[in-house]
PDB file of C-alpha atoms in Angstrom:
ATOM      1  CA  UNK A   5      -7.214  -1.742  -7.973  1.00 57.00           C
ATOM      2  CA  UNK A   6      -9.969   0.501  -7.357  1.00 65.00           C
ATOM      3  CA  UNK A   7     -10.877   2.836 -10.637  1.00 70.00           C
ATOM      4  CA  UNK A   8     -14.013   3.740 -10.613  1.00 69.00           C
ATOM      5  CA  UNK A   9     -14.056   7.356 -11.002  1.00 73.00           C
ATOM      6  CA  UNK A  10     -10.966   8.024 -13.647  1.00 76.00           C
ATOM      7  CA  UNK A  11      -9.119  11.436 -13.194  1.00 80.00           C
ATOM      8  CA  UNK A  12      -5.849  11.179 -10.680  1.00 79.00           C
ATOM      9  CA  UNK A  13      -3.659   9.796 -14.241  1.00 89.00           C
ATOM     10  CA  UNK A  14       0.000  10.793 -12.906  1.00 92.00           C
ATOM     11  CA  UNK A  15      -0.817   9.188  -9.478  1.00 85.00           C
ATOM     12  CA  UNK A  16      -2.388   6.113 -10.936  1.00 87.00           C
ATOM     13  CA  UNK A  17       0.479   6.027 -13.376  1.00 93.00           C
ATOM     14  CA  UNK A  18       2.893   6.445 -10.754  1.00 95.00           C
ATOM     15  CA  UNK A  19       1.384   4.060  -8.330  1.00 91.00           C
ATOM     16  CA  UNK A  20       1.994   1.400 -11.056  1.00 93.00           C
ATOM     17  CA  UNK A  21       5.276   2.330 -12.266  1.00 96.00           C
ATOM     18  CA  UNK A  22       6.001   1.940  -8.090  1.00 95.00           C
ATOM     19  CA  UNK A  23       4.117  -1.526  -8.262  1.00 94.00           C
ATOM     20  CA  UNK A  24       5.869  -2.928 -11.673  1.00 95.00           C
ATOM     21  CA  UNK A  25       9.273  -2.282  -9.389  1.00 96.00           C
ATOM     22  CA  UNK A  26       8.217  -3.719  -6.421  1.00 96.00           C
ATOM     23  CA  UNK A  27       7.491  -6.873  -8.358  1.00 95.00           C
ATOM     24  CA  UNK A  28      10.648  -6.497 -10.310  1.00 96.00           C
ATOM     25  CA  UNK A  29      13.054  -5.426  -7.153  1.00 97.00           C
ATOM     26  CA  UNK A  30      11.920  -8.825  -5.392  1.00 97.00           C
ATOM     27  CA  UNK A  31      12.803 -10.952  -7.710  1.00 96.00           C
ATOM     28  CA  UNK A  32      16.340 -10.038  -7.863  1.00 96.00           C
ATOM     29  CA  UNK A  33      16.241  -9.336  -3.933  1.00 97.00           C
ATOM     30  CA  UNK A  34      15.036 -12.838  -3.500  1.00 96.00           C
ATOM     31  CA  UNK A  35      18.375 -14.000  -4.383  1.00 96.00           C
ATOM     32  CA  UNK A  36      19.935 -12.265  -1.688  1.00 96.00           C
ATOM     33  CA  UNK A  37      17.683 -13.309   0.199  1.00 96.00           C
ATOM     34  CA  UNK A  38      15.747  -9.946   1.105  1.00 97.00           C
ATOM     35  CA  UNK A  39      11.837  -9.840   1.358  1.00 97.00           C
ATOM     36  CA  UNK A  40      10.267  -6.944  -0.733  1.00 97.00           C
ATOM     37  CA  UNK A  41       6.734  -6.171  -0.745  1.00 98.00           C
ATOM     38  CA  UNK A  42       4.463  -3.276  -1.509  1.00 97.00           C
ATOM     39  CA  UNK A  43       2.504  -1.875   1.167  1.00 97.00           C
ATOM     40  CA  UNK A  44      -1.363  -0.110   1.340  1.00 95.00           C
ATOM     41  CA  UNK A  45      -1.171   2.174   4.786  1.00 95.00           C
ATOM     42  CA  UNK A  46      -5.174   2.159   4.525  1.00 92.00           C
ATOM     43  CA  UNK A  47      -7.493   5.884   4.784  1.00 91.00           C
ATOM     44  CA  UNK A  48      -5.183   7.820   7.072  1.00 95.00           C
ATOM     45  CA  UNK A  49      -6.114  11.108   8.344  1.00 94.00           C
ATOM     46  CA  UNK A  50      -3.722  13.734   5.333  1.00 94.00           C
ATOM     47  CA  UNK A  51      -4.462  16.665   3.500  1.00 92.00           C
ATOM     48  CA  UNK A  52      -4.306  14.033   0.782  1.00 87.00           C
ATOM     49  CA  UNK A  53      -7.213  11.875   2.256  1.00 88.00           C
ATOM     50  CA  UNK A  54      -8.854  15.047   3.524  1.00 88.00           C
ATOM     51  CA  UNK A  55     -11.008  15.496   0.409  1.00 85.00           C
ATOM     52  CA  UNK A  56     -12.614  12.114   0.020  1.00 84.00           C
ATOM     53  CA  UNK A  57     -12.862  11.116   4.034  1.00 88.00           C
ATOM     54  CA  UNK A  58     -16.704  11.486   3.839  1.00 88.00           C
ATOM     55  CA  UNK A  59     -17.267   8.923   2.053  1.00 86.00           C
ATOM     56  CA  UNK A  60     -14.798   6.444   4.905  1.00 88.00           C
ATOM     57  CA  UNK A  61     -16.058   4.994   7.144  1.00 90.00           C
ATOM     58  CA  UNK A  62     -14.562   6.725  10.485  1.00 89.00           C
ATOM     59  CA  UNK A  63     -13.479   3.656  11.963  1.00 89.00           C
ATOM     60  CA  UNK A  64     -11.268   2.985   8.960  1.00 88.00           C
ATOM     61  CA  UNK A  65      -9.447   6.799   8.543  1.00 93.00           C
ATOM     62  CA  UNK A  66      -6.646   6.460  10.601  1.00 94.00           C
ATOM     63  CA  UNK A  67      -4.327   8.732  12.388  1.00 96.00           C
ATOM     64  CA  UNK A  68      -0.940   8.447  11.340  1.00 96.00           C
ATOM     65  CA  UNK A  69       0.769   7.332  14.146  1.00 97.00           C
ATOM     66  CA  UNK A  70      -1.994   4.333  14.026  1.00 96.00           C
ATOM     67  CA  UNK A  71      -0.722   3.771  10.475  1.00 97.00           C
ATOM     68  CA  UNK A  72       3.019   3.824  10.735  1.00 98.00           C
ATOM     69  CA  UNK A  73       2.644   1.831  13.754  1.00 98.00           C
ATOM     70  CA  UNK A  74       0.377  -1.030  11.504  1.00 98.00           C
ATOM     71  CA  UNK A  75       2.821  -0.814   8.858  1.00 98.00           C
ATOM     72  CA  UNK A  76       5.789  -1.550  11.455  1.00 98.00           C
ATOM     73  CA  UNK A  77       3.857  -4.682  12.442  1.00 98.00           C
ATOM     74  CA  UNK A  78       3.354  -6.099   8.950  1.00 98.00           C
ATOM     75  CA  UNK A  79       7.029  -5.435   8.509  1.00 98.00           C
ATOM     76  CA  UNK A  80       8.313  -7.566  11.685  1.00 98.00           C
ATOM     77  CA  UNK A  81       5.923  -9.877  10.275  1.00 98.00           C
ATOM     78  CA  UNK A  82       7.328 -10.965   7.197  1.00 98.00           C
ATOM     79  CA  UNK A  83       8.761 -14.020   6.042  1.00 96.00           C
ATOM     80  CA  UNK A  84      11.128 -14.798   3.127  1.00 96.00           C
ATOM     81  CA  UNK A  85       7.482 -16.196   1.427  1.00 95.00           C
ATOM     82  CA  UNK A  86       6.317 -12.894   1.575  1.00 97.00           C
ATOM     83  CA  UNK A  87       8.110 -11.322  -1.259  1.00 97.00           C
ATOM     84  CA  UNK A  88       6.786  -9.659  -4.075  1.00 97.00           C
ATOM     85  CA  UNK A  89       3.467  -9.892  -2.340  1.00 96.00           C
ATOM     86  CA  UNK A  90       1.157  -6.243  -1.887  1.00 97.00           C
ATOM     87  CA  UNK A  91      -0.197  -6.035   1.642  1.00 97.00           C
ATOM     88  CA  UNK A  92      -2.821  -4.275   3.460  1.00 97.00           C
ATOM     89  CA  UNK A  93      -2.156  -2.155   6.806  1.00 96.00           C
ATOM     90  CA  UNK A  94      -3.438  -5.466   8.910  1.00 96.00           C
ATOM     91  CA  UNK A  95      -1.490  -7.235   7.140  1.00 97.00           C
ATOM     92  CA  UNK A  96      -3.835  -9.229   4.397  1.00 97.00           C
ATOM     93  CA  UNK A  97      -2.907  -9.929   1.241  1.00 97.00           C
ATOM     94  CA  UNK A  98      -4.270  -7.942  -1.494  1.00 94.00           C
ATOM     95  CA  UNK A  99      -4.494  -9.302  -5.682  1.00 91.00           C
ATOM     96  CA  UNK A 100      -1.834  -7.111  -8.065  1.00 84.00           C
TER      97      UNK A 100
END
């Protein structure tokens, strides 16, 4: 994923101890047959966010009702196929 300026190690490290279980979890879920998948919200509007939103483009920070709400729609979206997958707020797919 994107890495281009270093730093940020515990949330980089975290965000792929999160991923490595995502992939893990839907395997075994995939027997019962439950879909788990990883999801990227997109820019939203945080005090996390806050710092780097000059560099978004302001049609891409969104609020985070906006968010939730596209990450409510992915979810009625899925399909047993859809496990272990990482999707995007609009619901692409994105590579591990």
């Amino acid at each position: 994923s994107d890495n281009r300026l270093g730093g940020w190690y515990s949330y980089r490290i975290s965000k792929a101890a999160q991923n490595q279980l995502t992939k893990t979890m839907s395997v075994e879920l995939k027997r019962r047959g439950v879909v788990c998948v990883a999801l990227h919200p997109g820019t939203v509007n945080t005090e996390l966010s806050e710092p780097f939103q000059a560099r978004v483009d302001p049609a891409k920070l969104q609020p985070v009702e906006r968010a939730a709400s596209n990450l409510l729609d992915v979810l009625d979206a899925l399909c047993p196929d859809d496990t272990g997958s990482f999707l995007a707020y609009d619901g692409t797919s994105i590579e591990w």
